[in-house]
Amino acid sequence: MEQSFNAHKKRVAIKSILILAIFIAFLFALPEKTGELFKFFQSWIGEKFGWFYMSSVAFFMLILAYCGFGRAGNLRLGKDNERPEHNFFAWGAMLFCTGMGIGLVFFGVAEPVMHYLSPPVLEGGTDEAVRKAINISYFHWGINAWAIYCIVALLISYAAYRKGRPIEMRSALYPLIGNRVDGWIGDFVDTFAVLATVVGIVTPLGFGVMQINSGLNYVMDVPQSLSVQLVLILFISLVTCASLILGLEKGIKRLSVFNICIAISLMLFVFVVGETSYILNATVENVGDYLANLIPLTFETYSLSNPQWFQGWTLLYWAWWIAFAAPTGLFIARISKGRTIREFILGVLIIPVGFSFAWFSIFGNTALDMIHNQGMSELGAAVMADSSTALFKFFDMFSGWTVIGYVVLLCIFVFFITTADSGTMVINILTSRHEDKAPKLERVFWVVLVSGITGVLLAVGGMSAIQSVLVVLGFPFALLVTIMCFGFVKSIALELNAEKKGSLGSQVDEPNSHTPSLDTKPQQEVPRFSQLG
């Protein structure tokens, strides 16, 4: 059994490395042709299957609503008497810092301003455009987006902690195909997850290094060049290796808590020093607009008004979230053992979504107030010219304090570390028999590989190509997760039915009645809820 398990992990690692090597070889030899090919597939998928992306996310939300507010919400991700491994604050910090944290810092000012100046169906620069800008930003970073992460994490957590399967992507297929997940089908699924994880790390790392370089140029006059970006990648890699060697508790967890405190401090600074009453009034309107338009926006493809905008914004986001759901979902599953399904769903949706809304409400509304009401049009021009410097330009005009720029740089840097940490941990889980406690050499190898790929992409100008790859990977992954959901619902229904029969049997006091447990562990280790006080 141990040899088979080791072979399974090695197969996934070898296949992943070979595919990545082939891709990088083609990209290095033919960067333009490779980029054009993936952009063609990105455009084709967006044109032909945009409806599927939107429908699948709506389907995921229905599954989560069914589990979160029904009897399934009482089931615990683990033994029935098990409790969470991490306290609520640390868990929430890791949820946010390993998901969308870095993207939120990048787009917190830039996206609302861009939607205000260039909205999908309205005239830019109007009062209505101000409201719609925040509403669209909420939608792209709100419940729909985190529902994608949540459903993947829930599928894996349920299979791992209720059914005794490993924390792997393939485990979510177990309710449908049984032990066949241990064969080539499972290898394909886990290899796909490794590839999606690598691409999911490389994409924000590459664009983020360029943002850090832009920030250093803005704050310290450091030149924007490939050599500076490569040095930054090397430095980030060294810190990531150190954090991974320290492990989950001493590395990622501490960095996540530290960085969420920095992010909260930046928000409080803008909230207190800025137009507080305007922010509060605007936020109330923003939340009301979002809730009123949530269902219409969930199914909006702009097919009759502005399909190009839809493909360049909403569809790109959905594909990005779905592709990145592999590493994020696996990591969330890793840190969520012991929570009930209801607590898990509400926590994963409310904590990061609430923080995202607060971030956009404070930074986005303040930026729009500066442009629309205070006439600081140069902020809008700067954002449209280079979105990577949006947050630095914002703080420069907001306070004029140079020190804030250094704090922003630190926040961005630590977000990159936690993103790279969590992604590399997921790769180790999928490719090492020691999982997240893989030997130091294995942890360092994957960091070096990811960093090397990022450096090559920056050198050959392939970042746009890797972004297209992420969108292309999102389509088959959305299809795969949709299939997994049917198996999950089936397994949940069987378990709840068995639980109900067990409860009825105990009520009529039939000493010989026995409902077999669906858990792979012995029944005495996982008592039924009807047996609990």
Short mmCIF file of C-alpha atoms in Angstrom, two decimals:
data_model
loop_
_atom_site.label_atom_id
_atom_site.label_comp_id
_atom_site.label_asym_id
_atom_site.label_seq_id
_atom_site.Cartn_x
_atom_site.Cartn_y
_atom_site.Cartn_z
CA MET A 1 0.00 0.00 0.00
CA GLU A 2 2.82 2.40 0.93
CA GLN A 3 4.70 1.63 -2.31
CA SER A 4 1.52 2.22 -4.34
CA PHE A 5 0.92 5.51 -2.56
CA ASN A 6 4.49 6.64 -3.19
CA ALA A 7 4.26 5.66 -6.85
CA HIS A 8 1.05 7.62 -7.25
CA LYS A 9 2.68 10.79 -5.89
CA LYS A 10 5.77 10.30 -8.02
CA ARG A 11 3.71 9.79 -11.17
CA VAL A 12 1.93 13.08 -10.63
CA ALA A 13 5.21 14.91 -9.97
CA ILE A 14 6.97 13.47 -13.03
CA LYS A 15 4.07 14.15 -15.39
CA SER A 16 3.69 17.70 -14.10
CA ILE A 17 7.39 18.47 -14.52
CA LEU A 18 7.45 17.05 -18.06
CA ILE A 19 4.41 19.06 -19.18
CA LEU A 20 5.82 22.23 -17.66
CA ALA A 21 9.19 21.62 -19.33
CA ILE A 22 7.54 21.17 -22.73
CA PHE A 23 5.45 24.31 -22.30
CA ILE A 24 8.41 26.44 -21.24
CA ALA A 25 10.51 25.07 -24.11
CA PHE A 26 7.85 26.07 -26.65
CA LEU A 27 7.35 29.46 -24.99
CA PHE A 28 11.08 30.14 -24.91
CA ALA A 29 11.61 29.03 -28.52
CA LEU A 30 8.43 30.57 -30.00
CA PRO A 31 7.12 33.17 -27.54
CA GLU A 32 4.95 35.04 -30.05
CA LYS A 33 3.43 31.95 -31.67
CA THR A 34 2.74 30.31 -28.30
CA GLY A 35 1.15 33.50 -27.00
CA GLU A 36 -1.02 33.84 -30.12
CA LEU A 37 -2.15 30.20 -29.84
CA PHE A 38 -3.31 30.52 -26.23
CA LYS A 39 -4.91 33.89 -26.88
CA PHE A 40 -6.88 32.25 -29.71
CA PHE A 41 -8.11 29.52 -27.34
CA GLN A 42 -8.92 32.14 -24.71
CA SER A 43 -11.00 34.13 -27.18
CA TRP A 44 -12.70 31.00 -28.54
CA ILE A 45 -13.63 29.73 -25.06
CA GLY A 46 -14.90 33.16 -24.09
CA GLU A 47 -17.07 33.44 -27.18
CA LYS A 48 -18.46 29.89 -27.15
CA PHE A 49 -18.62 29.02 -23.46
CA GLY A 50 -19.07 32.26 -21.53
CA TRP A 51 -22.57 31.05 -20.67
CA PHE A 52 -21.10 27.91 -19.08
CA TYR A 53 -18.80 29.88 -16.77
CA MET A 54 -21.69 32.00 -15.52
CA SER A 55 -24.07 29.05 -15.15
CA SER A 56 -21.52 26.87 -13.36
CA VAL A 57 -20.84 29.57 -10.76
CA ALA A 58 -24.59 29.95 -10.19
CA PHE A 59 -24.78 26.16 -9.76
CA PHE A 60 -21.96 26.22 -7.20
CA MET A 61 -23.82 28.88 -5.23
CA LEU A 62 -26.97 26.74 -5.16
CA ILE A 63 -25.01 23.76 -3.82
CA LEU A 64 -23.49 25.92 -1.09
CA ALA A 65 -26.89 27.33 -0.15
CA TYR A 66 -28.32 23.79 0.05
CA CYS A 67 -25.49 22.65 2.34
CA GLY A 68 -25.17 25.81 4.39
CA PHE A 69 -28.82 26.22 5.30
CA GLY A 70 -29.99 22.60 5.26
CA ARG A 71 -29.37 19.60 7.49
CA ALA A 72 -26.06 18.99 5.75
CA GLY A 73 -24.71 22.09 7.50
CA ASN A 74 -24.64 20.18 10.80
CA LEU A 75 -22.13 17.64 9.49
CA ARG A 76 -18.61 18.22 10.73
CA LEU A 77 -15.57 18.06 8.47
CA GLY A 78 -13.95 15.39 10.60
CA LYS A 79 -15.11 13.23 13.45
CA ASP A 80 -18.31 14.39 15.08
CA ASN A 81 -16.50 15.34 18.30
CA GLU A 82 -13.56 17.00 16.53
CA ARG A 83 -12.85 20.71 16.85
CA PRO A 84 -11.01 23.17 14.54
CA GLU A 85 -7.22 23.15 14.48
CA HIS A 86 -6.92 26.95 14.17
CA ASN A 87 -8.65 29.77 16.00
CA PHE A 88 -11.18 31.83 14.06
CA PHE A 89 -8.99 34.90 13.50
CA ALA A 90 -5.96 32.94 12.29
CA TRP A 91 -8.20 30.80 10.06
CA GLY A 92 -9.79 33.91 8.54
CA ALA A 93 -6.42 35.56 8.00
CA MET A 94 -5.08 32.51 6.15
CA LEU A 95 -8.26 32.32 4.07
CA PHE A 96 -7.79 35.86 2.85
CA CYS A 97 -4.01 36.03 2.51
CA THR A 98 -3.83 32.88 0.42
CA GLY A 99 -6.75 33.69 -1.85
CA MET A 100 -7.34 37.12 -3.32
CA GLY A 101 -5.30 39.30 -0.99
CA ILE A 102 -2.63 40.29 -3.47
CA GLY A 103 -5.15 40.95 -6.23
CA LEU A 104 -7.23 43.12 -3.93
CA VAL A 105 -4.23 45.32 -3.15
CA PHE A 106 -3.56 45.66 -6.88
CA PHE A 107 -7.15 46.39 -7.94
CA GLY A 108 -8.61 48.06 -4.82
CA VAL A 109 -8.17 51.53 -6.32
CA ALA A 110 -7.59 50.69 -9.97
CA GLU A 111 -10.73 48.67 -10.77
CA PRO A 112 -13.39 51.08 -9.45
CA VAL A 113 -11.63 53.98 -11.20
CA MET A 114 -11.47 52.09 -14.50
CA HIS A 115 -15.15 51.11 -14.29
CA TYR A 116 -16.00 54.74 -13.46
CA LEU A 117 -14.12 56.13 -16.44
CA SER A 118 -15.01 53.30 -18.83
CA PRO A 119 -18.19 51.45 -17.69
CA PRO A 120 -19.71 48.64 -19.77
CA VAL A 121 -23.02 50.26 -20.73
CA LEU A 122 -23.07 53.79 -19.29
CA GLU A 123 -21.35 57.06 -20.04
CA GLY A 124 -18.16 57.36 -18.01
CA GLY A 125 -17.58 60.05 -15.41
CA THR A 126 -21.24 60.42 -14.35
CA ASP A 127 -22.94 60.10 -10.95
CA GLU A 128 -24.46 56.80 -12.05
CA ALA A 129 -21.04 55.57 -13.15
CA VAL A 130 -19.75 56.15 -9.60
CA ARG A 131 -22.37 53.80 -8.14
CA LYS A 132 -21.97 51.20 -10.88
CA ALA A 133 -18.17 51.19 -10.53
CA ILE A 134 -18.28 49.93 -6.95
CA ASN A 135 -21.19 47.60 -7.70
CA ILE A 136 -19.25 45.86 -10.49
CA SER A 137 -16.13 45.65 -8.29
CA TYR A 138 -18.19 44.09 -5.48
CA PHE A 139 -19.57 41.56 -7.95
CA HIS A 140 -16.18 40.54 -9.32
CA TRP A 141 -14.71 40.04 -5.83
CA GLY A 142 -17.82 39.07 -3.90
CA ILE A 143 -19.90 36.01 -3.12
CA ASN A 144 -19.75 34.56 -6.64
CA ALA A 145 -15.97 34.63 -6.69
CA TRP A 146 -15.53 33.10 -3.25
CA ALA A 147 -18.24 30.52 -3.96
CA ILE A 148 -15.82 29.03 -6.50
CA TYR A 149 -13.08 28.67 -3.89
CA CYS A 150 -15.57 27.49 -1.29
CA ILE A 151 -17.12 24.70 -3.37
CA VAL A 152 -13.74 23.24 -4.34
CA ALA A 153 -12.50 23.40 -0.75
CA LEU A 154 -15.74 21.83 0.51
CA LEU A 155 -15.59 18.93 -1.96
CA ILE A 156 -12.02 18.11 -0.92
CA SER A 157 -12.63 18.65 2.81
CA TYR A 158 -15.69 16.40 2.84
CA ALA A 159 -13.88 13.60 0.99
CA ALA A 160 -10.82 13.92 3.22
CA TYR A 161 -12.31 14.43 6.67
CA ARG A 162 -15.64 12.58 6.38
CA LYS A 163 -14.63 9.76 4.03
CA GLY A 164 -11.00 9.24 5.00
CA ARG A 165 -9.54 10.10 1.59
CA PRO A 166 -6.22 11.99 1.15
CA ILE A 167 -6.33 15.78 0.74
CA GLU A 168 -6.11 15.63 -3.05
CA MET A 169 -8.12 16.90 -5.96
CA ARG A 170 -8.90 13.36 -7.06
CA SER A 171 -10.60 12.58 -3.76
CA ALA A 172 -13.60 14.71 -4.75
CA LEU A 173 -14.35 12.18 -7.53
CA TYR A 174 -14.48 9.23 -5.12
CA PRO A 175 -18.30 9.34 -4.60
CA LEU A 176 -18.76 8.91 -8.38
CA ILE A 177 -16.09 6.41 -9.46
CA GLY A 178 -14.91 4.82 -6.22
CA ASN A 179 -11.44 3.30 -6.12
CA ARG A 180 -10.82 4.11 -9.77
CA VAL A 181 -9.64 7.52 -8.55
CA ASP A 182 -6.40 5.75 -7.57
CA GLY A 183 -5.66 5.02 -11.25
CA TRP A 184 -4.98 7.11 -14.33
CA ILE A 185 -8.11 9.23 -13.87
CA GLY A 186 -6.89 10.40 -10.49
CA ASP A 187 -3.39 10.99 -11.86
CA PHE A 188 -4.86 13.19 -14.59
CA VAL A 189 -6.92 15.21 -12.09
CA ASP A 190 -4.02 15.75 -9.68
CA THR A 191 -1.59 16.57 -12.49
CA PHE A 192 -4.07 19.11 -13.78
CA ALA A 193 -4.29 20.56 -10.26
CA VAL A 194 -0.50 20.85 -10.06
CA LEU A 195 -0.36 22.63 -13.42
CA ALA A 196 -3.18 24.99 -12.42
CA THR A 197 -1.37 25.68 -9.14
CA VAL A 198 1.93 26.48 -10.86
CA VAL A 199 0.21 28.76 -13.38
CA GLY A 200 -1.88 30.25 -10.58
CA ILE A 201 1.27 31.16 -8.63
CA VAL A 202 3.30 32.32 -11.64
CA THR A 203 0.59 34.69 -12.92
CA PRO A 204 0.20 36.89 -9.80
CA LEU A 205 3.93 36.54 -9.02
CA GLY A 206 4.94 37.84 -12.45
CA PHE A 207 2.47 40.71 -12.51
CA GLY A 208 3.11 41.40 -8.83
CA VAL A 209 6.85 41.69 -9.32
CA MET A 210 6.16 44.28 -11.98
CA GLN A 211 3.87 46.10 -9.51
CA ILE A 212 6.53 46.04 -6.80
CA ASN A 213 9.06 47.33 -9.34
CA SER A 214 6.64 50.12 -10.27
CA GLY A 215 6.15 50.92 -6.60
CA LEU A 216 9.89 51.02 -5.94
CA ASN A 217 10.26 53.29 -8.94
CA TYR A 218 7.48 55.56 -7.68
CA VAL A 219 8.65 55.65 -4.05
CA MET A 220 12.44 55.24 -4.31
CA ASP A 221 13.18 56.00 -7.99
CA VAL A 222 14.45 52.44 -8.58
CA PRO A 223 14.58 51.82 -12.36
CA GLN A 224 11.92 49.61 -13.95
CA SER A 225 13.90 46.87 -15.66
CA LEU A 226 14.08 43.13 -16.14
CA SER A 227 17.18 42.87 -13.96
CA VAL A 228 15.40 44.52 -11.00
CA GLN A 229 12.42 42.20 -11.46
CA LEU A 230 14.66 39.12 -11.53
CA VAL A 231 16.35 40.25 -8.31
CA LEU A 232 12.93 40.70 -6.73
CA ILE A 233 11.93 37.16 -7.80
CA LEU A 234 15.12 35.80 -6.24
CA PHE A 235 14.47 37.66 -2.98
CA ILE A 236 10.83 36.55 -2.83
CA SER A 237 11.94 32.97 -3.50
CA LEU A 238 14.44 33.03 -0.64
CA VAL A 239 11.85 34.32 1.84
CA THR A 240 9.28 31.82 0.53
CA CYS A 241 11.73 28.95 1.07
CA ALA A 242 12.38 30.12 4.62
CA SER A 243 8.67 30.35 5.35
CA LEU A 244 7.99 26.90 3.88
CA ILE A 245 10.79 25.34 5.91
CA LEU A 246 9.25 26.85 9.07
CA GLY A 247 5.96 25.14 8.16
CA LEU A 248 2.28 26.07 8.32
CA GLU A 249 2.13 27.18 11.96
CA LYS A 250 5.37 29.17 12.16
CA GLY A 251 5.49 30.33 8.54
CA ILE A 252 2.27 30.92 6.62
CA LYS A 253 0.05 31.38 9.67
CA ARG A 254 2.24 34.05 11.30
CA LEU A 255 2.82 35.89 8.02
CA SER A 256 -0.91 35.86 7.26
CA VAL A 257 -1.86 37.28 10.66
CA PHE A 258 0.91 39.89 10.40
CA ASN A 259 -0.15 41.01 6.94
CA ILE A 260 -3.86 41.14 7.65
CA CYS A 261 -3.02 43.52 10.51
CA ILE A 262 -1.08 45.75 8.09
CA ALA A 263 -3.99 45.72 5.61
CA ILE A 264 -6.49 46.60 8.34
CA SER A 265 -4.22 49.44 9.51
CA LEU A 266 -4.11 50.90 5.98
CA MET A 267 -7.90 50.72 5.74
CA LEU A 268 -8.40 52.37 9.13
CA PHE A 269 -5.98 55.14 8.20
CA VAL A 270 -7.90 56.03 5.04
CA PHE A 271 -11.25 55.61 6.80
CA VAL A 272 -10.37 57.94 9.69
CA VAL A 273 -8.32 60.56 7.82
CA GLY A 274 -10.54 60.57 4.72
CA GLU A 275 -14.17 61.57 4.23
CA THR A 276 -15.60 59.13 6.78
CA SER A 277 -19.24 60.14 6.43
CA TYR A 278 -19.03 59.93 2.63
CA ILE A 279 -17.50 56.45 2.83
CA LEU A 280 -20.25 55.23 5.17
CA ASN A 281 -23.08 56.74 3.11
CA ALA A 282 -21.64 55.38 -0.11
CA THR A 283 -21.08 51.93 1.42
CA VAL A 284 -24.72 51.65 2.45
CA GLU A 285 -25.75 52.44 -1.14
CA ASN A 286 -23.10 50.08 -2.54
CA VAL A 287 -24.23 47.13 -0.44
CA GLY A 288 -27.88 47.79 -1.31
CA ASP A 289 -27.08 47.99 -5.03
CA TYR A 290 -25.05 44.78 -4.82
CA LEU A 291 -27.77 42.79 -3.05
CA ALA A 292 -30.46 44.11 -5.40
CA ASN A 293 -28.44 43.23 -8.50
CA LEU A 294 -26.73 40.03 -7.34
CA ILE A 295 -29.02 37.61 -9.21
CA PRO A 296 -29.24 39.66 -12.45
CA LEU A 297 -25.45 40.14 -12.51
CA THR A 298 -24.90 36.42 -11.86
CA PHE A 299 -26.48 35.67 -15.24
CA GLU A 300 -25.40 38.83 -17.12
CA THR A 301 -23.21 38.15 -20.17
CA TYR A 302 -23.66 41.56 -21.90
CA SER A 303 -24.32 39.62 -25.12
CA LEU A 304 -26.46 42.44 -26.55
CA SER A 305 -24.68 45.45 -25.08
CA ASN A 306 -20.93 44.92 -24.68
CA PRO A 307 -19.66 41.34 -25.09
CA GLN A 308 -16.06 42.53 -25.45
CA TRP A 309 -16.18 44.15 -22.01
CA PHE A 310 -17.68 40.96 -20.56
CA GLN A 311 -14.89 38.81 -21.97
CA GLY A 312 -12.20 41.22 -20.83
CA TRP A 313 -13.53 41.61 -17.29
CA THR A 314 -16.15 39.26 -15.82
CA LEU A 315 -15.28 36.20 -17.88
CA LEU A 316 -11.57 36.71 -17.30
CA TYR A 317 -12.17 36.96 -13.57
CA TRP A 318 -14.38 33.86 -13.48
CA ALA A 319 -11.84 31.82 -15.44
CA TRP A 320 -9.06 33.11 -13.19
CA TRP A 321 -10.91 32.26 -9.97
CA ILE A 322 -11.88 28.80 -11.27
CA ALA A 323 -8.35 27.94 -12.39
CA PHE A 324 -6.85 29.25 -9.13
CA ALA A 325 -9.47 27.35 -7.13
CA ALA A 326 -7.29 24.22 -7.31
CA PRO A 327 -4.48 25.55 -5.08
CA THR A 328 -6.74 27.78 -2.99
CA GLY A 329 -9.35 25.06 -2.48
CA LEU A 330 -6.76 22.49 -1.45
CA PHE A 331 -5.13 24.93 0.96
CA ILE A 332 -8.45 25.97 2.52
CA ALA A 333 -9.28 22.28 2.93
CA ARG A 334 -5.93 21.73 4.64
CA ILE A 335 -6.62 24.39 7.31
CA SER A 336 -10.35 23.72 7.87
CA LYS A 337 -10.52 20.33 9.56
CA GLY A 338 -12.96 20.17 12.46
CA ARG A 339 -15.43 22.85 11.34
CA THR A 340 -19.05 22.10 10.55
CA ILE A 341 -20.11 22.46 6.91
CA ARG A 342 -22.31 25.43 7.85
CA GLU A 343 -19.50 27.15 9.77
CA PHE A 344 -17.12 26.40 6.91
CA ILE A 345 -19.38 27.82 4.18
CA LEU A 346 -20.39 30.92 6.10
CA GLY A 347 -16.81 31.56 7.17
CA VAL A 348 -15.28 31.16 3.71
CA LEU A 349 -17.94 33.38 2.16
CA ILE A 350 -18.43 36.04 4.85
CA ILE A 351 -14.88 36.68 6.12
CA PRO A 352 -13.04 37.30 2.82
CA VAL A 353 -16.06 38.82 1.07
CA GLY A 354 -16.67 41.18 3.99
CA PHE A 355 -13.03 42.22 3.99
CA SER A 356 -13.09 42.71 0.20
CA PHE A 357 -16.20 44.87 0.43
CA ALA A 358 -14.62 46.93 3.20
CA TRP A 359 -11.46 47.38 1.10
CA PHE A 360 -13.36 48.52 -2.01
CA SER A 361 -15.70 50.68 0.07
CA ILE A 362 -12.84 52.55 1.70
CA PHE A 363 -10.24 52.72 -1.07
CA GLY A 364 -12.58 52.65 -4.07
CA ASN A 365 -15.08 55.20 -2.75
CA THR A 366 -12.32 57.50 -1.52
CA ALA A 367 -10.57 57.38 -4.91
CA LEU A 368 -13.85 58.07 -6.74
CA ASP A 369 -14.62 60.92 -4.36
CA MET A 370 -11.21 62.44 -5.07
CA ILE A 371 -11.77 62.24 -8.84
CA HIS A 372 -15.50 62.87 -9.17
CA ASN A 373 -16.18 65.34 -6.34
CA GLN A 374 -12.79 66.92 -5.63
CA GLY A 375 -11.65 67.24 -9.25
CA MET A 376 -8.39 65.26 -8.92
CA SER A 377 -8.56 64.00 -12.49
CA GLU A 378 -4.83 63.27 -12.52
CA LEU A 379 -5.49 60.22 -10.30
CA GLY A 380 -7.83 58.78 -12.93
CA ALA A 381 -5.31 59.54 -15.69
CA ALA A 382 -2.55 57.82 -13.71
CA VAL A 383 -4.67 54.72 -13.14
CA MET A 384 -5.59 54.43 -16.83
CA ALA A 385 -1.96 54.93 -17.82
CA ASP A 386 -0.48 52.37 -15.38
CA SER A 387 -2.78 50.49 -13.00
CA SER A 388 0.21 48.97 -11.16
CA THR A 389 0.98 52.36 -9.58
CA ALA A 390 -2.66 53.15 -8.72
CA LEU A 391 -2.38 52.53 -4.96
CA PHE A 392 0.91 54.43 -4.67
CA LYS A 393 -0.46 57.41 -6.61
CA PHE A 394 -3.60 57.28 -4.46
CA PHE A 395 -1.69 57.52 -1.16
CA ASP A 396 0.62 60.18 -2.56
CA MET A 397 -2.36 62.39 -3.41
CA PHE A 398 -4.34 61.38 -0.32
CA SER A 399 -1.77 62.13 2.36
CA GLY A 400 1.56 63.02 0.79
CA TRP A 401 3.29 60.85 3.37
CA THR A 402 6.15 58.94 1.77
CA VAL A 403 6.22 56.38 4.59
CA ILE A 404 2.79 55.06 3.52
CA GLY A 405 4.30 53.95 0.21
CA TYR A 406 6.81 51.79 2.09
CA VAL A 407 4.02 50.22 4.15
CA VAL A 408 2.10 49.43 0.94
CA LEU A 409 5.21 47.83 -0.54
CA LEU A 410 5.62 45.67 2.58
CA CYS A 411 1.96 44.63 2.42
CA ILE A 412 2.25 43.65 -1.26
CA PHE A 413 5.49 41.78 -0.62
CA VAL A 414 4.08 39.71 2.26
CA PHE A 415 0.92 38.93 0.28
CA PHE A 416 3.16 37.47 -2.42
CA ILE A 417 4.99 35.35 0.11
CA THR A 418 1.78 33.88 1.56
CA THR A 419 0.38 33.24 -1.92
CA ALA A 420 3.57 31.49 -3.04
CA ASP A 421 3.76 29.62 0.29
CA SER A 422 0.24 28.25 0.13
CA GLY A 423 0.55 27.33 -3.56
CA THR A 424 3.85 25.52 -3.05
CA MET A 425 2.40 23.70 -0.05
CA VAL A 426 -0.44 22.48 -2.27
CA ILE A 427 2.06 21.21 -4.85
CA ASN A 428 3.88 19.31 -2.09
CA ILE A 429 0.57 17.82 -0.91
CA LEU A 430 -0.10 16.52 -4.42
CA THR A 431 3.42 15.31 -5.26
CA SER A 432 5.05 14.20 -1.99
CA ARG A 433 4.19 11.26 0.21
CA HIS A 434 4.98 13.55 3.16
CA GLU A 435 2.44 16.09 1.84
CA ASP A 436 2.82 19.52 3.51
CA LYS A 437 5.67 18.12 5.62
CA ALA A 438 7.70 17.26 2.53
CA PRO A 439 11.51 17.18 2.89
CA LYS A 440 13.20 20.57 2.63
CA LEU A 441 14.79 19.70 -0.71
CA GLU A 442 11.39 18.99 -2.28
CA ARG A 443 9.92 22.23 -0.96
CA VAL A 444 12.87 24.23 -2.28
CA PHE A 445 12.72 22.45 -5.66
CA TRP A 446 9.17 23.61 -6.39
CA VAL A 447 9.93 27.16 -5.28
CA VAL A 448 12.94 27.23 -7.60
CA LEU A 449 10.88 25.78 -10.47
CA VAL A 450 8.05 28.31 -10.06
CA SER A 451 10.52 31.18 -9.72
CA GLY A 452 12.46 30.00 -12.77
CA ILE A 453 9.29 29.83 -14.89
CA THR A 454 8.33 33.34 -13.76
CA GLY A 455 11.77 34.65 -14.66
CA VAL A 456 11.67 33.05 -18.12
CA LEU A 457 8.21 34.49 -18.80
CA LEU A 458 9.34 37.97 -17.83
CA ALA A 459 12.46 37.62 -19.98
CA VAL A 460 10.64 36.53 -23.14
CA GLY A 461 7.59 38.73 -22.59
CA GLY A 462 5.29 35.78 -21.97
CA MET A 463 3.19 37.05 -19.05
CA SER A 464 0.19 37.71 -21.28
CA ALA A 465 0.52 34.16 -22.62
CA ILE A 466 0.49 32.63 -19.13
CA GLN A 467 -2.59 34.71 -18.32
CA SER A 468 -4.28 33.19 -21.36
CA VAL A 469 -3.21 29.73 -20.17
CA LEU A 470 -4.94 30.39 -16.86
CA VAL A 471 -8.18 31.27 -18.65
CA VAL A 472 -7.92 28.18 -20.87
CA LEU A 473 -7.33 25.92 -17.84
CA GLY A 474 -10.38 27.41 -16.18
CA PHE A 475 -12.83 25.86 -18.65
CA PRO A 476 -12.03 22.14 -18.16
CA PHE A 477 -11.64 22.73 -14.44
CA ALA A 478 -15.12 24.29 -14.24
CA LEU A 479 -16.48 21.22 -16.04
CA LEU A 480 -14.59 18.90 -13.68
CA VAL A 481 -15.83 20.66 -10.54
CA THR A 482 -19.40 20.59 -11.85
CA ILE A 483 -19.15 16.81 -12.26
CA MET A 484 -17.66 16.49 -8.78
CA CYS A 485 -20.60 18.41 -7.32
CA PHE A 486 -23.06 15.71 -8.42
CA GLY A 487 -21.04 13.07 -6.59
CA PHE A 488 -20.82 15.28 -3.52
CA VAL A 489 -24.59 15.89 -3.41
CA LYS A 490 -25.19 12.16 -3.86
CA SER A 491 -22.85 11.30 -0.98
CA ILE A 492 -24.35 13.97 1.29
CA ALA A 493 -27.88 12.72 0.57
CA LEU A 494 -26.90 9.13 1.39
CA GLU A 495 -25.27 10.18 4.65
CA LEU A 496 -28.22 12.30 5.73
CA ASN A 497 -30.62 9.49 4.80
CA ALA A 498 -28.59 7.01 6.85
CA GLU A 499 -28.52 9.49 9.74
CA LYS A 500 -32.30 9.89 9.57
CA LYS A 501 -32.87 6.13 9.56
CA GLY A 502 -30.49 5.79 12.50
CA SER A 503 -32.44 8.43 14.44
CA LEU A 504 -35.77 6.75 13.69
CA GLY A 505 -34.35 3.41 14.75
CA SER A 506 -33.23 4.80 18.10
CA GLN A 507 -36.64 6.43 18.66
CA VAL A 508 -38.52 3.12 18.38
CA ASP A 509 -35.83 1.46 20.48
CA GLU A 510 -35.08 -1.44 18.16
CA PRO A 511 -32.04 -3.11 19.69
CA ASN A 512 -31.16 -4.98 16.50
CA SER A 513 -31.57 -2.03 14.12
CA HIS A 514 -28.32 -0.78 12.68
CA THR A 515 -27.60 1.79 10.02
CA PRO A 516 -24.18 1.21 8.48
CA SER A 517 -21.89 4.24 8.57
CA LEU A 518 -20.84 5.74 5.26
CA ASP A 519 -17.54 6.89 6.72
CA THR A 520 -14.49 4.79 5.97
CA LYS A 521 -13.48 4.85 9.65
CA PRO A 522 -15.05 2.39 12.15
CA GLN A 523 -18.43 3.51 13.42
CA GLN A 524 -17.34 3.60 17.05
CA GLU A 525 -14.77 6.26 16.13
CA VAL A 526 -17.33 8.47 14.33
CA PRO A 527 -20.65 8.28 16.24
CA ARG A 528 -23.87 9.31 14.57
CA PHE A 529 -25.40 12.64 15.52
CA SER A 530 -28.39 10.82 17.00
CA GLN A 531 -26.03 9.32 19.56
CA LEU A 532 -24.66 12.68 20.68
CA GLY A 533 -26.04 14.58 23.64
#
